[in-house]
Short mmCIF file of C-alpha atoms in Angstrom, two decimals:
data_model
loop_
_atom_site.label_atom_id
_atom_site.label_comp_id
_atom_site.label_asym_id
_atom_site.label_seq_id
_atom_site.Cartn_x
_atom_site.Cartn_y
_atom_site.Cartn_z
CA MET A 1 71.12 31.81 -152.90
CA MET A 2 68.42 31.33 -150.28
CA GLU A 3 66.54 28.10 -149.98
CA ASN A 4 64.50 29.23 -147.01
CA GLN A 5 62.96 25.82 -146.61
CA VAL A 6 65.15 24.30 -143.96
CA LEU A 7 62.18 23.05 -142.01
CA ASP A 8 59.45 23.11 -144.63
CA VAL A 9 60.42 20.29 -146.93
CA LYS A 10 61.96 16.92 -146.40
CA HIS A 11 65.55 16.99 -147.66
CA SER A 12 67.72 14.27 -148.96
CA PRO A 13 70.12 13.09 -146.24
CA GLU A 14 72.99 14.76 -148.17
CA THR A 15 71.40 18.23 -148.21
CA CYS A 16 70.52 17.77 -144.59
CA LYS A 17 74.11 16.82 -143.73
CA ALA A 18 75.44 19.90 -145.55
CA SER A 19 73.02 22.14 -143.63
CA ILE A 20 73.96 20.53 -140.32
CA ASN A 21 77.65 21.10 -141.07
CA ALA A 22 77.19 24.74 -142.08
CA VAL A 23 75.17 25.48 -138.93
CA ARG A 24 77.79 23.70 -136.83
CA ASP A 25 80.58 25.76 -138.42
CA THR A 26 78.80 28.96 -137.42
CA LEU A 27 78.06 27.77 -133.90
CA TYR A 28 81.69 26.71 -133.56
CA VAL A 29 83.04 30.16 -134.40
CA LEU A 30 80.42 31.94 -132.29
CA SER A 31 80.43 29.40 -129.46
CA GLY A 32 79.40 30.33 -125.97
CA LYS A 33 76.89 32.77 -124.64
CA TRP A 34 78.97 35.93 -124.96
CA LYS A 35 80.36 36.41 -128.48
CA LEU A 36 77.18 37.52 -130.20
CA PRO A 37 75.99 39.78 -127.35
CA LEU A 38 79.50 41.31 -127.35
CA ILE A 39 79.26 42.04 -131.07
CA VAL A 40 75.86 43.64 -130.53
CA ALA A 41 77.31 45.75 -127.70
CA LEU A 42 80.14 46.93 -129.95
CA SER A 43 77.70 47.85 -132.71
CA GLU A 44 77.21 51.07 -130.72
CA GLY A 45 80.73 52.08 -131.77
CA PRO A 46 84.28 51.61 -130.42
CA GLN A 47 84.26 51.07 -126.67
CA ARG A 48 86.61 50.65 -123.76
CA PHE A 49 86.76 47.50 -121.68
CA LYS A 50 84.75 48.96 -118.78
CA GLU A 51 82.05 50.27 -121.11
CA ILE A 52 81.59 46.85 -122.70
CA GLN A 53 81.48 45.24 -119.29
CA ARG A 54 78.76 47.68 -118.24
CA ALA A 55 76.72 47.05 -121.41
CA LEU A 56 76.72 43.29 -120.77
CA GLY A 57 75.97 43.64 -117.08
CA ASP A 58 77.00 40.30 -115.66
CA ILE A 59 80.25 39.28 -117.34
CA THR A 60 83.42 38.94 -115.27
CA PRO A 61 86.56 40.81 -116.44
CA LYS A 62 88.36 37.49 -116.88
CA ILE A 63 85.73 36.06 -119.21
CA LEU A 64 85.32 39.35 -121.06
CA SER A 65 89.04 39.50 -121.71
CA LYS A 66 89.08 35.91 -122.98
CA GLU A 67 86.06 36.45 -125.24
CA LEU A 68 87.49 39.68 -126.69
CA LYS A 69 90.76 37.87 -127.49
CA GLU A 70 88.87 35.13 -129.30
CA LEU A 71 86.88 37.70 -131.27
CA GLU A 72 90.16 39.44 -132.21
CA LEU A 73 91.64 36.13 -133.32
CA ASN A 74 88.64 35.48 -135.54
CA GLU A 75 88.91 39.00 -136.98
CA PHE A 76 85.56 40.24 -135.68
CA VAL A 77 87.09 42.81 -133.35
CA VAL A 78 90.19 45.06 -133.43
CA ARG A 79 91.89 46.26 -130.28
CA LYS A 80 93.31 49.76 -130.67
CA VAL A 81 95.81 51.37 -128.32
CA PHE A 82 96.06 55.19 -128.23
CA PRO A 83 99.19 56.84 -126.79
CA THR A 84 97.39 58.98 -124.20
CA THR A 85 98.48 59.10 -120.55
CA PRO A 86 97.46 56.60 -119.34
CA VAL A 87 97.03 54.71 -122.62
CA THR A 88 93.48 54.36 -123.95
CA VAL A 89 92.47 50.97 -125.28
CA THR A 90 89.33 50.56 -127.35
CA TYR A 91 87.69 47.65 -129.05
CA GLU A 92 85.81 48.01 -132.29
CA LEU A 93 84.10 45.82 -134.85
CA THR A 94 85.86 44.95 -138.09
CA SER A 95 84.10 45.08 -141.42
CA TYR A 96 83.94 41.29 -141.32
CA SER A 97 81.69 41.35 -138.29
CA LYS A 98 79.12 43.11 -140.50
CA SER A 99 78.63 39.78 -142.24
CA LEU A 100 76.88 38.67 -139.04
CA GLU A 101 74.16 41.31 -139.44
CA ASN A 102 71.45 38.94 -140.68
CA VAL A 103 72.35 36.26 -138.16
CA ILE A 104 72.06 38.75 -135.30
CA GLU A 105 68.88 40.26 -136.67
CA GLU A 106 67.18 36.86 -136.79
CA LEU A 107 68.41 35.87 -133.33
CA LYS A 108 67.08 39.17 -132.02
CA ASN A 109 63.69 38.79 -133.72
CA TRP A 110 63.34 35.27 -132.45
CA GLY A 111 64.25 36.27 -128.90
CA ILE A 112 61.60 39.00 -128.89
CA GLN A 113 58.98 36.63 -130.27
CA HIS A 114 59.92 33.87 -127.82
CA ARG A 115 59.58 36.23 -124.86
CA GLN A 116 56.11 37.27 -126.10
CA ARG A 117 55.11 33.64 -126.40
CA ILE A 118 56.24 32.95 -122.85
CA SER A 119 54.29 35.91 -121.44
CA GLU A 120 51.19 34.81 -123.37
CA SER A 121 51.47 31.20 -122.20
CA MET A 122 51.68 32.42 -118.61
CA ARG A 123 48.28 34.02 -119.05
CA LYS A 124 46.54 30.95 -120.49
CA PRO A 125 47.04 27.17 -120.33
CA ILE A 126 49.55 25.89 -122.89
CA ALA A 127 47.89 24.22 -125.87
CA GLY A 128 49.25 20.76 -126.65
CA GLU A 129 51.19 20.29 -129.86
CA MET B 1 59.16 44.83 -137.97
CA MET B 2 62.73 44.50 -139.19
CA GLU B 3 65.34 47.09 -138.35
CA ASN B 4 68.15 45.28 -140.12
CA GLN B 5 70.69 47.79 -138.99
CA VAL B 6 72.08 46.09 -135.93
CA LEU B 7 75.62 46.84 -136.95
CA ASP B 8 75.16 49.67 -139.43
CA VAL B 9 74.12 52.54 -137.22
CA LYS B 10 75.09 53.62 -133.79
CA HIS B 11 72.23 52.92 -131.39
CA SER B 12 71.24 54.56 -128.20
CA PRO B 13 72.44 52.48 -125.22
CA GLU B 14 68.79 51.51 -124.52
CA THR B 15 68.17 50.07 -128.00
CA CYS B 16 71.48 48.31 -127.76
CA LYS B 17 70.60 46.82 -124.38
CA ALA B 18 67.26 45.57 -125.73
CA SER B 19 69.02 43.92 -128.67
CA ILE B 20 71.61 42.33 -126.40
CA ASN B 21 68.86 40.93 -124.18
CA ALA B 22 66.85 39.53 -127.10
CA VAL B 23 69.93 37.83 -128.56
CA ARG B 24 70.81 36.44 -125.14
CA ASP B 25 67.30 35.05 -124.70
CA THR B 26 67.64 33.16 -127.96
CA LEU B 27 71.11 31.87 -127.15
CA TYR B 28 69.87 30.79 -123.74
CA VAL B 29 67.09 28.63 -125.17
CA LEU B 30 69.28 27.23 -127.93
CA SER B 31 72.41 26.93 -125.81
CA GLY B 32 75.15 24.49 -126.65
CA LYS B 33 76.44 23.14 -129.88
CA TRP B 34 73.77 20.50 -130.47
CA LYS B 35 70.26 21.93 -130.33
CA LEU B 36 70.21 23.72 -133.67
CA PRO B 37 72.00 20.92 -135.58
CA LEU B 38 69.49 18.51 -134.01
CA ILE B 39 66.59 20.60 -135.26
CA VAL B 40 68.12 20.67 -138.73
CA ALA B 41 68.54 16.88 -138.60
CA LEU B 42 64.88 16.44 -137.65
CA SER B 43 63.76 18.72 -140.48
CA GLU B 44 64.13 15.62 -142.66
CA GLY B 45 61.07 14.22 -140.90
CA PRO B 46 60.34 12.11 -137.78
CA GLN B 47 63.31 9.98 -136.86
CA ARG B 48 64.38 7.34 -134.40
CA PHE B 49 67.14 7.84 -131.88
CA LYS B 50 69.72 5.86 -133.86
CA GLU B 51 68.92 7.73 -137.07
CA ILE B 52 69.43 11.11 -135.41
CA GLN B 53 72.68 9.89 -133.90
CA ARG B 54 73.87 8.79 -137.33
CA ALA B 55 72.92 12.15 -138.90
CA LEU B 56 74.97 14.06 -136.33
CA GLY B 57 77.91 11.70 -136.54
CA ASP B 58 79.79 12.42 -133.36
CA ILE B 59 77.25 12.80 -130.56
CA THR B 60 77.23 10.32 -127.68
CA PRO B 61 73.91 8.61 -126.78
CA LYS B 62 74.03 10.23 -123.34
CA ILE B 63 74.33 13.77 -124.69
CA LEU B 64 71.80 13.12 -127.47
CA SER B 65 69.28 11.89 -124.93
CA LYS B 66 69.84 14.96 -122.72
CA GLU B 67 69.56 17.38 -125.64
CA LEU B 68 66.39 15.74 -126.96
CA LYS B 69 64.82 16.02 -123.50
CA GLU B 70 65.64 19.72 -123.37
CA LEU B 71 64.18 20.25 -126.84
CA GLU B 72 61.02 18.41 -125.73
CA LEU B 73 60.78 20.59 -122.62
CA ASN B 74 61.03 23.73 -124.75
CA GLU B 75 58.36 22.36 -127.11
CA PHE B 76 60.57 22.14 -130.17
CA VAL B 77 60.38 18.35 -130.38
CA VAL B 78 57.73 15.72 -129.61
CA ARG B 79 58.62 12.19 -128.65
CA LYS B 80 56.10 9.64 -129.97
CA VAL B 81 55.82 6.05 -128.83
CA PHE B 82 54.16 3.50 -131.14
CA PRO B 83 52.85 0.20 -129.71
CA THR B 84 54.79 -2.09 -132.02
CA THR B 85 56.83 -5.05 -130.72
CA PRO B 86 59.32 -3.84 -129.63
CA VAL B 87 57.93 -0.32 -129.23
CA THR B 88 59.01 2.27 -131.80
CA VAL B 89 60.01 5.68 -130.52
CA THR B 90 60.33 8.62 -132.90
CA TYR B 91 61.19 12.25 -132.45
CA GLU B 92 59.65 14.95 -134.59
CA LEU B 93 59.61 18.73 -134.80
CA THR B 94 56.66 20.69 -133.45
CA SER B 95 55.11 23.54 -135.35
CA TYR B 96 56.87 25.92 -132.95
CA SER B 97 60.28 24.81 -134.16
CA LYS B 98 59.28 26.23 -137.57
CA SER B 99 59.67 29.67 -136.01
CA LEU B 100 63.43 28.98 -136.06
CA GLU B 101 63.46 28.72 -139.85
CA ASN B 102 65.02 32.15 -140.47
CA VAL B 103 67.51 31.79 -137.63
CA ILE B 104 68.71 28.46 -139.03
CA GLU B 105 68.76 29.77 -142.59
CA GLU B 106 71.03 32.66 -141.61
CA LEU B 107 73.32 30.48 -139.50
CA LYS B 108 73.60 28.13 -142.45
CA ASN B 109 74.33 30.91 -144.95
CA TRP B 110 76.93 32.41 -142.68
CA GLY B 111 78.63 29.05 -142.12
CA ILE B 112 78.89 28.45 -145.86
CA GLN B 113 80.28 31.94 -146.43
CA HIS B 114 82.74 31.63 -143.53
CA ARG B 115 84.10 28.35 -144.88
CA GLN B 116 84.61 29.95 -148.30
CA ARG B 117 86.47 32.85 -146.68
CA ILE B 118 88.76 30.45 -144.84
CA SER B 119 89.58 28.49 -148.00
CA GLU B 120 90.31 31.75 -149.82
CA SER B 121 92.52 33.09 -147.05
CA MET B 122 94.52 29.87 -147.14
CA ARG B 123 95.38 30.59 -150.76
CA LYS B 124 96.58 34.18 -150.21
CA PRO B 125 97.99 36.19 -147.29
CA ILE B 126 95.29 37.62 -144.97
CA ALA B 127 94.64 41.30 -145.59
CA GLY B 128 94.81 43.39 -142.43
CA GLU B 129 91.67 45.11 -141.20
#
């Protein structure tokens, strides 16, 4: 299943085109800077709007609402309404969002590594490529 | 090194926050719909501007130029000028862009899987979550 050589070997233009298209499909569905962080935030368990907003820190309610709707539409998130007074609304991940586990794990690992690289390069001059 | 449980277990809010920040760092550096597809395109080997444009299909020269500059700035791509007549300019990946191998692999796998899911769901009614 895995080729794990995206950058290691020279592909034929056809293989390369197929890889470009698959990556573009993913980026299309997960477009923008909020969808993946939102999914990570919800991995803590079902949460209310205000709790999600707090977890993300700097998202406006308008954008959060829009992003949650798009995630619902793509079946990554379910909005549940409980008949309390006043009503309680929570958002939780669907089983389909679990399919993003490896994607998120790699984005997280890379982010950690990139931040380390930046701190190191601030301590010494950057070596030329 | 790997926790691989981003979505499987409930985290403490602190762990969750750290994961959100790491993912956001990555998305920040690789922002937009073009940078990762561009890196995949260049994994074929050094290429000229026109060749990259052809590989991506629907990118305008203005955007391609802007994206390549940003990739250069972040040390993912090197621009090389050869003293031919007229001069030849190529773009190639740096060794640092290899660190994105796993990220790209997972985005590619997910895109392939997502496309399959869509084709399947077009053949039968969508099951509710």
